[in-house]
Amino acid sequence: MVDAKDVVQYIVKQLVDDPAAVDVTASGDDIHVSVKKSDMGKIIGKQGRIAKAIRTLMYAVGMKENRRYNVEIDEAEGAE
């Protein structure tokens, strides 16, 4: 069984400039991603396409587990 939090964390860390600043937490079916302000555009993408793609992948992961994951992207507190 695949851990949804690990999938999101791997994807996001590959996209940002500072992977050490990525924080992914999961509570139930909610997955919260925090990145630096300078990396927000890389995660959201033009017109939200990358964020939508991440959510689509999590939908596919959730289908195998009979769950529905909700991915939220936030700016890390105290980040530049």
N, CA, C and O atoms as a CHARMM CRD file, in Angstrom:
* protein
*
  320
    1    1 MET  N      0.84000  -1.18400   0.00000 PROA 1      0.00000
    2    1 MET  CA     0.00000   0.00000   0.00000 PROA 1      0.00000
    3    1 MET  C      0.88800   1.25200   0.00000 PROA 1      0.00000
    4    1 MET  O      1.87400   1.32100   0.73300 PROA 1      0.00000
    5    2 VAL  N      0.53900   2.20600  -0.80200 PROA 2      0.00000
    6    2 VAL  CA     1.29700   3.44400  -0.94700 PROA 2      0.00000
    7    2 VAL  C      0.81600   4.47100   0.07100 PROA 2      0.00000
    8    2 VAL  O     -0.38700   4.64400   0.26500 PROA 2      0.00000
    9    3 ASP  N      1.76100   5.15300   0.72400 PROA 3      0.00000
   10    3 ASP  CA     1.39600   6.21600   1.65400 PROA 3      0.00000
   11    3 ASP  C      1.21800   7.50500   0.85600 PROA 3      0.00000
   12    3 ASP  O      2.16100   7.97500   0.22000 PROA 3      0.00000
   13    4 ALA  N      0.02600   8.07300   0.88600 PROA 4      0.00000
   14    4 ALA  CA    -0.30200   9.25600   0.09300 PROA 4      0.00000
   15    4 ALA  C      0.59100  10.43500   0.44900 PROA 4      0.00000
   16    4 ALA  O      0.99000  11.19900  -0.43000 PROA 4      0.00000
   17    5 LYS  N      0.90400  10.58500   1.71100 PROA 5      0.00000
   18    5 LYS  CA     1.76300  11.69400   2.15200 PROA 5      0.00000
   19    5 LYS  C      3.13600  11.59800   1.49500 PROA 5      0.00000
   20    5 LYS  O      3.69100  12.60900   1.06400 PROA 5      0.00000
   21    6 ASP  N      3.68400  10.38900   1.41600 PROA 6      0.00000
   22    6 ASP  CA     5.00000  10.19600   0.80700 PROA 6      0.00000
   23    6 ASP  C      4.98000  10.49800  -0.68900 PROA 6      0.00000
   24    6 ASP  O      5.95200  11.02500  -1.23000 PROA 6      0.00000
   25    7 VAL  N      3.88400  10.17000  -1.35300 PROA 7      0.00000
   26    7 VAL  CA     3.76100  10.44700  -2.78900 PROA 7      0.00000
   27    7 VAL  C      3.78600  11.94900  -3.04100 PROA 7      0.00000
   28    7 VAL  O      4.51700  12.43200  -3.90500 PROA 7      0.00000
   29    8 VAL  N      2.97900  12.68500  -2.27700 PROA 8      0.00000
   30    8 VAL  CA     2.92400  14.13900  -2.44300 PROA 8      0.00000
   31    8 VAL  C      4.27400  14.76200  -2.10200 PROA 8      0.00000
   32    8 VAL  O      4.74700  15.65200  -2.80900 PROA 8      0.00000
   33    9 GLN  N      4.88700  14.29900  -1.03000 PROA 9      0.00000
   34    9 GLN  CA     6.17600  14.85000  -0.60600 PROA 9      0.00000
   35    9 GLN  C      7.23300  14.63500  -1.68700 PROA 9      0.00000
   36    9 GLN  O      8.01000  15.54500  -1.97300 PROA 9      0.00000
   37   10 TYR  N      7.27500  13.45900  -2.28600 PROA 10     0.00000
   38   10 TYR  CA     8.24800  13.17400  -3.34800 PROA 10     0.00000
   39   10 TYR  C      8.03600  14.10000  -4.55200 PROA 10     0.00000
   40   10 TYR  O      8.99100  14.67200  -5.07900 PROA 10     0.00000
   41   11 ILE  N      6.79600  14.24000  -4.97400 PROA 11     0.00000
   42   11 ILE  CA     6.48600  15.07800  -6.14000 PROA 11     0.00000
   43   11 ILE  C      6.88100  16.53200  -5.88300 PROA 11     0.00000
   44   11 ILE  O      7.54100  17.15700  -6.71300 PROA 11     0.00000
   45   12 VAL  N      6.47800  17.06100  -4.74300 PROA 12     0.00000
   46   12 VAL  CA     6.72900  18.47000  -4.42900 PROA 12     0.00000
   47   12 VAL  C      8.22300  18.73700  -4.29300 PROA 12     0.00000
   48   12 VAL  O      8.70800  19.76300  -4.77100 PROA 12     0.00000
   49   13 LYS  N      8.95700  17.83900  -3.65600 PROA 13     0.00000
   50   13 LYS  CA    10.40000  18.04800  -3.47600 PROA 13     0.00000
   51   13 LYS  C     11.14000  18.05000  -4.80300 PROA 13     0.00000
   52   13 LYS  O     12.19100  18.68000  -4.91600 PROA 13     0.00000
   53   14 GLN  N     10.62000  17.36600  -5.80300 PROA 14     0.00000
   54   14 GLN  CA    11.24800  17.36500  -7.11600 PROA 14     0.00000
   55   14 GLN  C     11.01400  18.67600  -7.86400 PROA 14     0.00000
   56   14 GLN  O     11.77400  19.01400  -8.77200 PROA 14     0.00000
   57   15 LEU  N      9.98200  19.40900  -7.49500 PROA 15     0.00000
   58   15 LEU  CA     9.60800  20.62900  -8.21200 PROA 15     0.00000
   59   15 LEU  C     10.23600  21.91100  -7.66700 PROA 15     0.00000
   60   15 LEU  O     10.41400  22.87100  -8.41600 PROA 15     0.00000
   61   16 VAL  N     10.57100  21.94300  -6.38700 PROA 16     0.00000
   62   16 VAL  CA    11.00300  23.19000  -5.75200 PROA 16     0.00000
   63   16 VAL  C     12.52800  23.36200  -5.79800 PROA 16     0.00000
   64   16 VAL  O     13.27000  22.41700  -6.06300 PROA 16     0.00000
   65   17 ASP  N     12.96900  24.59900  -5.53200 PROA 17     0.00000
   66   17 ASP  CA    14.40000  24.90200  -5.46600 PROA 17     0.00000
   67   17 ASP  C     15.00600  24.48200  -4.13500 PROA 17     0.00000
   68   17 ASP  O     16.17400  24.09700  -4.07800 PROA 17     0.00000
   69   18 ASP  N     14.22200  24.55200  -3.06700 PROA 18     0.00000
   70   18 ASP  CA    14.71100  24.23100  -1.72700 PROA 18     0.00000
   71   18 ASP  C     13.89100  23.07400  -1.13500 PROA 18     0.00000
   72   18 ASP  O     12.92800  23.31500  -0.40800 PROA 18     0.00000
   73   19 PRO  N     14.26300  21.82100  -1.44100 PROA 19     0.00000
   74   19 PRO  CA    13.49400  20.67800  -0.95100 PROA 19     0.00000
   75   19 PRO  C     13.47700  20.56500   0.57200 PROA 19     0.00000
   76   19 PRO  O     12.54600  19.99000   1.13600 PROA 19     0.00000
   77   20 ALA  N     14.49000  21.10500   1.23900 PROA 20     0.00000
   78   20 ALA  CA    14.53900  21.02400   2.69800 PROA 20     0.00000
   79   20 ALA  C     13.43800  21.86200   3.35200 PROA 20     0.00000
   80   20 ALA  O     13.06700  21.60500   4.49700 PROA 20     0.00000
   81   21 ALA  N     12.91500  22.85600   2.64100 PROA 21     0.00000
   82   21 ALA  CA    11.89100  23.74100   3.19500 PROA 21     0.00000
   83   21 ALA  C     10.47400  23.20700   2.98700 PROA 21     0.00000
   84   21 ALA  O      9.50800  23.84400   3.40800 PROA 21     0.00000
   85   22 VAL  N     10.34200  22.05100   2.34500 PROA 22     0.00000
   86   22 VAL  CA     9.02600  21.47100   2.08700 PROA 22     0.00000
   87   22 VAL  C      8.54800  20.73500   3.33600 PROA 22     0.00000
   88   22 VAL  O      9.28100  19.94000   3.92500 PROA 22     0.00000
   89   23 ASP  N      7.30400  21.01400   3.72800 PROA 23     0.00000
   90   23 ASP  CA     6.70600  20.34100   4.87100 PROA 23     0.00000
   91   23 ASP  C      5.35300  19.78200   4.44300 PROA 23     0.00000
   92   23 ASP  O      4.45700  20.52900   4.05000 PROA 23     0.00000
   93   24 VAL  N      5.21900  18.46200   4.52500 PROA 24     0.00000
   94   24 VAL  CA     3.96800  17.80700   4.14500 PROA 24     0.00000
   95   24 VAL  C      3.41600  17.09800   5.37700 PROA 24     0.00000
   96   24 VAL  O      4.08500  16.26200   5.98500 PROA 24     0.00000
   97   25 THR  N      2.18700  17.44700   5.73000 PROA 25     0.00000
   98   25 THR  CA     1.53500  16.79700   6.86800 PROA 25     0.00000
   99   25 THR  C      0.21200  16.20700   6.40800 PROA 25     0.00000
  100   25 THR  O     -0.43600  16.71600   5.49300 PROA 25     0.00000
  101   26 ALA  N     -0.16700  15.12700   7.06300 PROA 26     0.00000
  102   26 ALA  CA    -1.42300  14.46600   6.71500 PROA 26     0.00000
  103   26 ALA  C     -2.24200  14.25400   7.97400 PROA 26     0.00000
  104   26 ALA  O     -1.72600  13.81800   9.00400 PROA 26     0.00000
  105   27 SER  N     -3.52600  14.56800   7.87800 PROA 27     0.00000
  106   27 SER  CA    -4.45400  14.28200   8.96300 PROA 27     0.00000
  107   27 SER  C     -5.71900  13.71500   8.32500 PROA 27     0.00000
  108   27 SER  O     -6.51400  14.44200   7.73100 PROA 27     0.00000
  109   28 GLY  N     -5.88200  12.42500   8.46100 PROA 28     0.00000
  110   28 GLY  CA    -7.01000  11.76700   7.80900 PROA 28     0.00000
  111   28 GLY  C     -6.81200  11.79400   6.29900 PROA 28     0.00000
  112   28 GLY  O     -5.78400  11.34500   5.79200 PROA 28     0.00000
  113   29 ASP  N     -7.78900  12.31400   5.59400 PROA 29     0.00000
  114   29 ASP  CA    -7.70600  12.39900   4.13800 PROA 29     0.00000
  115   29 ASP  C     -7.20700  13.75700   3.65600 PROA 29     0.00000
  116   29 ASP  O     -7.14100  13.99600   2.45000 PROA 29     0.00000
  117   30 ASP  N     -6.85600  14.64300   4.57400 PROA 30     0.00000
  118   30 ASP  CA    -6.34200  15.96600   4.21400 PROA 30     0.00000
  119   30 ASP  C     -4.82200  15.95400   4.21900 PROA 30     0.00000
  120   30 ASP  O     -4.19800  15.52600   5.19000 PROA 30     0.00000
  121   31 ILE  N     -4.23300  16.42700   3.12900 PROA 31     0.00000
  122   31 ILE  CA    -2.78000  16.52000   3.02500 PROA 31     0.00000
  123   31 ILE  C     -2.43200  17.99100   2.83600 PROA 31     0.00000
  124   31 ILE  O     -2.88500  18.62100   1.88000 PROA 31     0.00000
  125   32 HSD  N     -1.63200  18.53800   3.74300 PROA 32     0.00000
  126   32 HSD  CA    -1.24400  19.94600   3.70100 PROA 32     0.00000
  127   32 HSD  C      0.21300  20.05200   3.27200 PROA 32     0.00000
  128   32 HSD  O      1.08900  19.40200   3.84100 PROA 32     0.00000
  129   33 VAL  N      0.45700  20.87400   2.26900 PROA 33     0.00000
  130   33 VAL  CA     1.80500  21.08900   1.75000 PROA 33     0.00000
  131   33 VAL  C      2.19300  22.53000   2.04100 PROA 33     0.00000
  132   33 VAL  O      1.46800  23.45900   1.68600 PROA 33     0.00000
  133   34 SER  N      3.34400  22.71400   2.69200 PROA 34     0.00000
  134   34 SER  CA     3.86500  24.05900   2.95300 PROA 34     0.00000
  135   34 SER  C      5.19800  24.20900   2.24800 PROA 34     0.00000
  136   34 SER  O      6.09700  23.38600   2.41700 PROA 34     0.00000
  137   35 VAL  N      5.32300  25.26800   1.45200 PROA 35     0.00000
  138   35 VAL  CA     6.57100  25.56000   0.75100 PROA 35     0.00000
  139   35 VAL  C      6.90300  27.03500   0.92500 PROA 35     0.00000
  140   35 VAL  O      6.05800  27.82800   1.34000 PROA 35     0.00000
  141   36 LYS  N      8.13900  27.39200   0.60400 PROA 36     0.00000
  142   36 LYS  CA     8.55200  28.78900   0.67300 PROA 36     0.00000
  143   36 LYS  C      7.74800  29.62000  -0.32600 PROA 36     0.00000
  144   36 LYS  O      7.24600  29.10500  -1.32500 PROA 36     0.00000
  145   37 LYS  N      7.64100  30.88400  -0.03900 PROA 37     0.00000
  146   37 LYS  CA     6.90000  31.79300  -0.92200 PROA 37     0.00000
  147   37 LYS  C      7.50100  31.80100  -2.32600 PROA 37     0.00000
  148   37 LYS  O      6.77300  31.87400  -3.31500 PROA 37     0.00000
  149   38 SER  N      8.82000  31.72600  -2.41100 PROA 38     0.00000
  150   38 SER  CA     9.48300  31.76400  -3.71100 PROA 38     0.00000
  151   38 SER  C      9.21000  30.50000  -4.53700 PROA 38     0.00000
  152   38 SER  O      9.38900  30.51300  -5.75500 PROA 38     0.00000
  153   39 ASP  N      8.78300  29.41800  -3.89300 PROA 39     0.00000
  154   39 ASP  CA     8.50100  28.17000  -4.60300 PROA 39     0.00000
  155   39 ASP  C      7.01500  27.94600  -4.87600 PROA 39     0.00000
  156   39 ASP  O      6.64700  26.95100  -5.50100 PROA 39     0.00000
  157   40 MET  N      6.16800  28.84600  -4.42100 PROA 40     0.00000
  158   40 MET  CA     4.72900  28.67400  -4.59500 PROA 40     0.00000
  159   40 MET  C      4.33800  28.56600  -6.07000 PROA 40     0.00000
  160   40 MET  O      3.50100  27.74100  -6.43400 PROA 40     0.00000
  161   41 GLY  N      4.93500  29.38500  -6.90000 PROA 41     0.00000
  162   41 GLY  CA     4.61100  29.37200  -8.33000 PROA 41     0.00000
  163   41 GLY  C      4.98100  28.06200  -9.00200 PROA 41     0.00000
  164   41 GLY  O      4.31700  27.62700  -9.94300 PROA 41     0.00000
  165   42 LYS  N      6.04300  27.43800  -8.51500 PROA 42     0.00000
  166   42 LYS  CA     6.47100  26.16200  -9.08900 PROA 42     0.00000
  167   42 LYS  C      5.51400  25.04000  -8.73300 PROA 42     0.00000
  168   42 LYS  O      5.37200  24.08200  -9.49300 PROA 42     0.00000
  169   43 ILE  N      4.86700  25.14500  -7.60200 PROA 43     0.00000
  170   43 ILE  CA     3.92300  24.11100  -7.16800 PROA 43     0.00000
  171   43 ILE  C      2.54500  24.33700  -7.78600 PROA 43     0.00000
  172   43 ILE  O      1.86000  23.38300  -8.15500 PROA 43     0.00000
  173   44 ILE  N      2.14700  25.59400  -7.89600 PROA 44     0.00000
  174   44 ILE  CA     0.82300  25.89200  -8.44400 PROA 44     0.00000
  175   44 ILE  C      0.83500  25.82300  -9.96800 PROA 44     0.00000
  176   44 ILE  O     -0.08800  25.26800 -10.56500 PROA 44     0.00000
  177   45 GLY  N      1.85700  26.37500 -10.60200 PROA 45     0.00000
  178   45 GLY  CA     1.95800  26.33200 -12.05400 PROA 45     0.00000
  179   45 GLY  C      1.06800  27.36100 -12.72700 PROA 45     0.00000
  180   45 GLY  O      0.27700  28.04200 -12.07500 PROA 45     0.00000
  181   46 LYS  N      1.21100  27.46200 -14.03500 PROA 46     0.00000
  182   46 LYS  CA     0.38800  28.39900 -14.79100 PROA 46     0.00000
  183   46 LYS  C     -1.06400  27.94900 -14.74600 PROA 46     0.00000
  184   46 LYS  O     -1.39300  26.81300 -15.08600 PROA 46     0.00000
  185   47 GLN  N     -1.91600  28.85900 -14.32300 PROA 47     0.00000
  186   47 GLN  CA    -3.35700  28.63100 -14.20300 PROA 47     0.00000
  187   47 GLN  C     -3.67200  27.41600 -13.32900 PROA 47     0.00000
  188   47 GLN  O     -4.71900  26.78800 -13.49000 PROA 47     0.00000
  189   48 GLY  N     -2.76400  27.08400 -12.40000 PROA 48     0.00000
  190   48 GLY  CA    -3.00800  25.99600 -11.46000 PROA 48     0.00000
  191   48 GLY  C     -2.86500  24.60300 -12.02900 PROA 48     0.00000
  192   48 GLY  O     -3.37200  23.64300 -11.44900 PROA 48     0.00000
  193   49 ARG  N     -2.18700  24.47600 -13.15100 PROA 49     0.00000
  194   49 ARG  CA    -2.10600  23.17300 -13.82000 PROA 49     0.00000
  195   49 ARG  C     -1.31200  22.14500 -13.02700 PROA 49     0.00000
  196   49 ARG  O     -1.70400  20.97900 -12.97700 PROA 49     0.00000
  197   50 ILE  N     -0.21000  22.54300 -12.40700 PROA 50     0.00000
  198   50 ILE  CA     0.59600  21.58400 -11.64700 PROA 50     0.00000
  199   50 ILE  C     -0.15500  21.15700 -10.39200 PROA 50     0.00000
  200   50 ILE  O     -0.17400  19.97300 -10.05800 PROA 50     0.00000
  201   51 ALA  N     -0.76900  22.09700  -9.70200 PROA 51     0.00000
  202   51 ALA  CA    -1.56000  21.75400  -8.51800 PROA 51     0.00000
  203   51 ALA  C     -2.69600  20.80500  -8.89300 PROA 51     0.00000
  204   51 ALA  O     -2.98500  19.85800  -8.16200 PROA 51     0.00000
  205   52 LYS  N     -3.33100  21.05800 -10.01500 PROA 52     0.00000
  206   52 LYS  CA    -4.41500  20.18800 -10.46900 PROA 52     0.00000
  207   52 LYS  C     -3.88400  18.79500 -10.80100 PROA 52     0.00000
  208   52 LYS  O     -4.55000  17.79700 -10.52800 PROA 52     0.00000
  209   53 ALA  N     -2.69600  18.72400 -11.38400 PROA 53     0.00000
  210   53 ALA  CA    -2.10100  17.43000 -11.71500 PROA 53     0.00000
  211   53 ALA  C     -1.76800  16.64400 -10.44600 PROA 53     0.00000
  212   53 ALA  O     -1.97200  15.43100 -10.39800 PROA 53     0.00000
  213   54 ILE  N     -1.26000  17.32200  -9.42600 PROA 54     0.00000
  214   54 ILE  CA    -0.96600  16.65800  -8.15100 PROA 54     0.00000
  215   54 ILE  C     -2.26000  16.12000  -7.54400 PROA 54     0.00000
  216   54 ILE  O     -2.29900  14.99400  -7.04700 PROA 54     0.00000
  217   55 ARG  N     -3.30400  16.92200  -7.58600 PROA 55     0.00000
  218   55 ARG  CA    -4.59000  16.48200  -7.03600 PROA 55     0.00000
  219   55 ARG  C     -5.16300  15.30400  -7.83100 PROA 55     0.00000
  220   55 ARG  O     -5.78400  14.41000  -7.25600 PROA 55     0.00000
  221   56 THR  N     -4.95600  15.30300  -9.14600 PROA 56     0.00000
  222   56 THR  CA    -5.41800  14.19700  -9.98700 PROA 56     0.00000
  223   56 THR  C     -4.67200  12.91100  -9.64200 PROA 56     0.00000
  224   56 THR  O     -5.27900  11.84300  -9.56600 PROA 56     0.00000
  225   57 LEU  N     -3.36900  13.00700  -9.43400 PROA 57     0.00000
  226   57 LEU  CA    -2.59800  11.82900  -9.03100 PROA 57     0.00000
  227   57 LEU  C     -3.07600  11.29000  -7.68600 PROA 57     0.00000
  228   57 LEU  O     -3.16700  10.07800  -7.48800 PROA 57     0.00000
  229   58 MET  N     -3.38100  12.20200  -6.76700 PROA 58     0.00000
  230   58 MET  CA    -3.85000  11.76800  -5.45400 PROA 58     0.00000
  231   58 MET  C     -5.24600  11.15600  -5.54500 PROA 58     0.00000
  232   58 MET  O     -5.60000  10.29600  -4.73800 PROA 58     0.00000
  233   59 TYR  N     -6.03000  11.59000  -6.51200 PROA 59     0.00000
  234   59 TYR  CA    -7.33100  10.96700  -6.75600 PROA 59     0.00000
  235   59 TYR  C     -7.12900   9.51500  -7.18600 PROA 59     0.00000
  236   59 TYR  O     -7.84500   8.62200  -6.73200 PROA 59     0.00000
  237   60 ALA  N     -6.15500   9.28500  -8.06100 PROA 60     0.00000
  238   60 ALA  CA    -5.87000   7.92400  -8.52900 PROA 60     0.00000
  239   60 ALA  C     -5.35400   7.04500  -7.39300 PROA 60     0.00000
  240   60 ALA  O     -5.74300   5.88200  -7.28400 PROA 60     0.00000
  241   61 VAL  N     -4.48100   7.59400  -6.54600 PROA 61     0.00000
  242   61 VAL  CA    -3.98400   6.84000  -5.39000 PROA 61     0.00000
  243   61 VAL  C     -5.14900   6.51500  -4.45400 PROA 61     0.00000
  244   61 VAL  O     -5.24200   5.40200  -3.93600 PROA 61     0.00000
  245   62 GLY  N     -6.01800   7.47000  -4.24300 PROA 62     0.00000
  246   62 GLY  CA    -7.15700   7.27100  -3.36600 PROA 62     0.00000
  247   62 GLY  C     -8.14000   6.22900  -3.88400 PROA 62     0.00000
  248   62 GLY  O     -8.76600   5.52700  -3.08900 PROA 62     0.00000
  249   63 MET  N     -8.28400   6.11700  -5.18700 PROA 63     0.00000
  250   63 MET  CA    -9.20200   5.13600  -5.77000 PROA 63     0.00000
  251   63 MET  C     -8.77200   3.71600  -5.41500 PROA 63     0.00000
  252   63 MET  O     -9.62000   2.85200  -5.19400 PROA 63     0.00000
  253   64 LYS  N     -7.48000   3.47100  -5.35800 PROA 64     0.00000
  254   64 LYS  CA    -6.98500   2.14100  -5.00000 PROA 64     0.00000
  255   64 LYS  C     -7.26600   1.81200  -3.53400 PROA 64     0.00000
  256   64 LYS  O     -7.39000   0.64500  -3.16300 PROA 64     0.00000
  257   65 GLU  N     -7.36400   2.85500  -2.70500 PROA 65     0.00000
  258   65 GLU  CA    -7.56200   2.65800  -1.27200 PROA 65     0.00000
  259   65 GLU  C     -8.98500   2.97000  -0.81700 PROA 65     0.00000
  260   65 GLU  O     -9.27200   2.93800   0.38000 PROA 65     0.00000
  261   66 ASN  N     -9.87300   3.26900  -1.75400 PROA 66     0.00000
  262   66 ASN  CA   -11.25000   3.68500  -1.42700 PROA 66     0.00000
  263   66 ASN  C    -11.26800   4.90500  -0.51500 PROA 66     0.00000
  264   66 ASN  O    -12.03800   4.95900   0.44400 PROA 66     0.00000
  265   67 ARG  N    -10.42700   5.87100  -0.81300 PROA 67     0.00000
  266   67 ARG  CA   -10.36100   7.12000  -0.04600 PROA 67     0.00000
  267   67 ARG  C    -10.36000   8.28200  -1.03300 PROA 67     0.00000
  268   67 ARG  O    -10.11700   8.11100  -2.22700 PROA 67     0.00000
  269   68 ARG  N    -10.63700   9.45500  -0.50300 PROA 68     0.00000
  270   68 ARG  CA   -10.60100  10.66600  -1.32800 PROA 68     0.00000
  271   68 ARG  C     -9.71200  11.67700  -0.62400 PROA 68     0.00000
  272   68 ARG  O    -10.07300  12.21000   0.42500 PROA 68     0.00000
  273   69 TYR  N     -8.55100  11.94000  -1.20700 PROA 69     0.00000
  274   69 TYR  CA    -7.57600  12.83400  -0.59100 PROA 69     0.00000
  275   69 TYR  C     -7.81500  14.27400  -1.02800 PROA 69     0.00000
  276   69 TYR  O     -8.15800  14.54100  -2.18000 PROA 69     0.00000
  277   70 ASN  N     -7.62700  15.19500  -0.08700 PROA 70     0.00000
  278   70 ASN  CA    -7.75600  16.61600  -0.33300 PROA 70     0.00000
  279   70 ASN  C     -6.37200  17.23700  -0.12300 PROA 70     0.00000
  280   70 ASN  O     -5.84600  17.21400   0.99000 PROA 70     0.00000
  281   71 VAL  N     -5.78300  17.79100  -1.18800 PROA 71     0.00000
  282   71 VAL  CA    -4.44600  18.36700  -1.10800 PROA 71     0.00000
  283   71 VAL  C     -4.57200  19.89100  -1.04400 PROA 71     0.00000
  284   71 VAL  O     -5.16700  20.51900  -1.92000 PROA 71     0.00000
  285   72 GLU  N     -3.99700  20.46900   0.01500 PROA 72     0.00000
  286   72 GLU  CA    -3.99900  21.91400   0.18300 PROA 72     0.00000
  287   72 GLU  C     -2.55500  22.42100   0.15400 PROA 72     0.00000
  288   72 GLU  O     -1.67400  21.83700   0.78400 PROA 72     0.00000
  289   73 ILE  N     -2.32600  23.48900  -0.56600 PROA 73     0.00000
  290   73 ILE  CA    -0.98500  24.06800  -0.69300 PROA 73     0.00000
  291   73 ILE  C     -0.97400  25.40400   0.02000 PROA 73     0.00000
  292   73 ILE  O     -1.77700  26.28900  -0.27600 PROA 73     0.00000
  293   74 ASP  N     -0.04600  25.54300   0.97200 PROA 74     0.00000
  294   74 ASP  CA     0.06600  26.76100   1.77100 PROA 74     0.00000
  295   74 ASP  C      1.49100  27.29300   1.71200 PROA 74     0.00000
  296   74 ASP  O      2.43800  26.56500   1.41600 PROA 74     0.00000
  297   75 GLU  N      1.61000  28.56400   1.99900 PROA 75     0.00000
  298   75 GLU  CA     2.92200  29.18300   2.13100 PROA 75     0.00000
  299   75 GLU  C      3.42900  28.89900   3.53700 PROA 75     0.00000
  300   75 GLU  O      2.68900  29.06400   4.50700 PROA 75     0.00000
  301   76 ALA  N      4.68000  28.47500   3.65600 PROA 76     0.00000
  302   76 ALA  CA     5.24500  28.18400   4.97100 PROA 76     0.00000
  303   76 ALA  C      5.30900  29.45300   5.80700 PROA 76     0.00000
  304   76 ALA  O      5.65400  30.52500   5.31000 PROA 76     0.00000
  305   77 GLU  N      4.97300  29.31400   7.07700 PROA 77     0.00000
  306   77 GLU  CA     5.01100  30.48200   7.96800 PROA 77     0.00000
  307   77 GLU  C      6.44600  30.84700   8.27300 PROA 77     0.00000
  308   77 GLU  O      7.28600  29.98000   8.51200 PROA 77     0.00000
  309   78 GLY  N      6.71600  32.13100   8.26200 PROA 78     0.00000
  310   78 GLY  CA     8.06600  32.61700   8.53400 PROA 78     0.00000
  311   78 GLY  C      8.98000  32.50700   7.32500 PROA 78     0.00000
  312   78 GLY  O     10.17400  32.79100   7.42000 PROA 78     0.00000
  313   79 ALA  N      8.42200  32.09200   6.17700 PROA 79     0.00000
  314   79 ALA  CA     9.23800  31.96100   4.97100 PROA 79     0.00000
  315   79 ALA  C      9.35400  33.32200   4.29800 PROA 79     0.00000
  316   79 ALA  O      8.52000  34.20400   4.49900 PROA 79     0.00000
  317   80 GLU  N     10.36900  33.47000   3.52200 PROA 80     0.00000
  318   80 GLU  CA    10.59500  34.73600   2.81900 PROA 80     0.00000
  319   80 GLU  C      9.67800  34.91200   1.66200 PROA 80     0.00000
  320   80 GLU  O      9.74500  35.92800   0.97000 PROA 80     0.00000
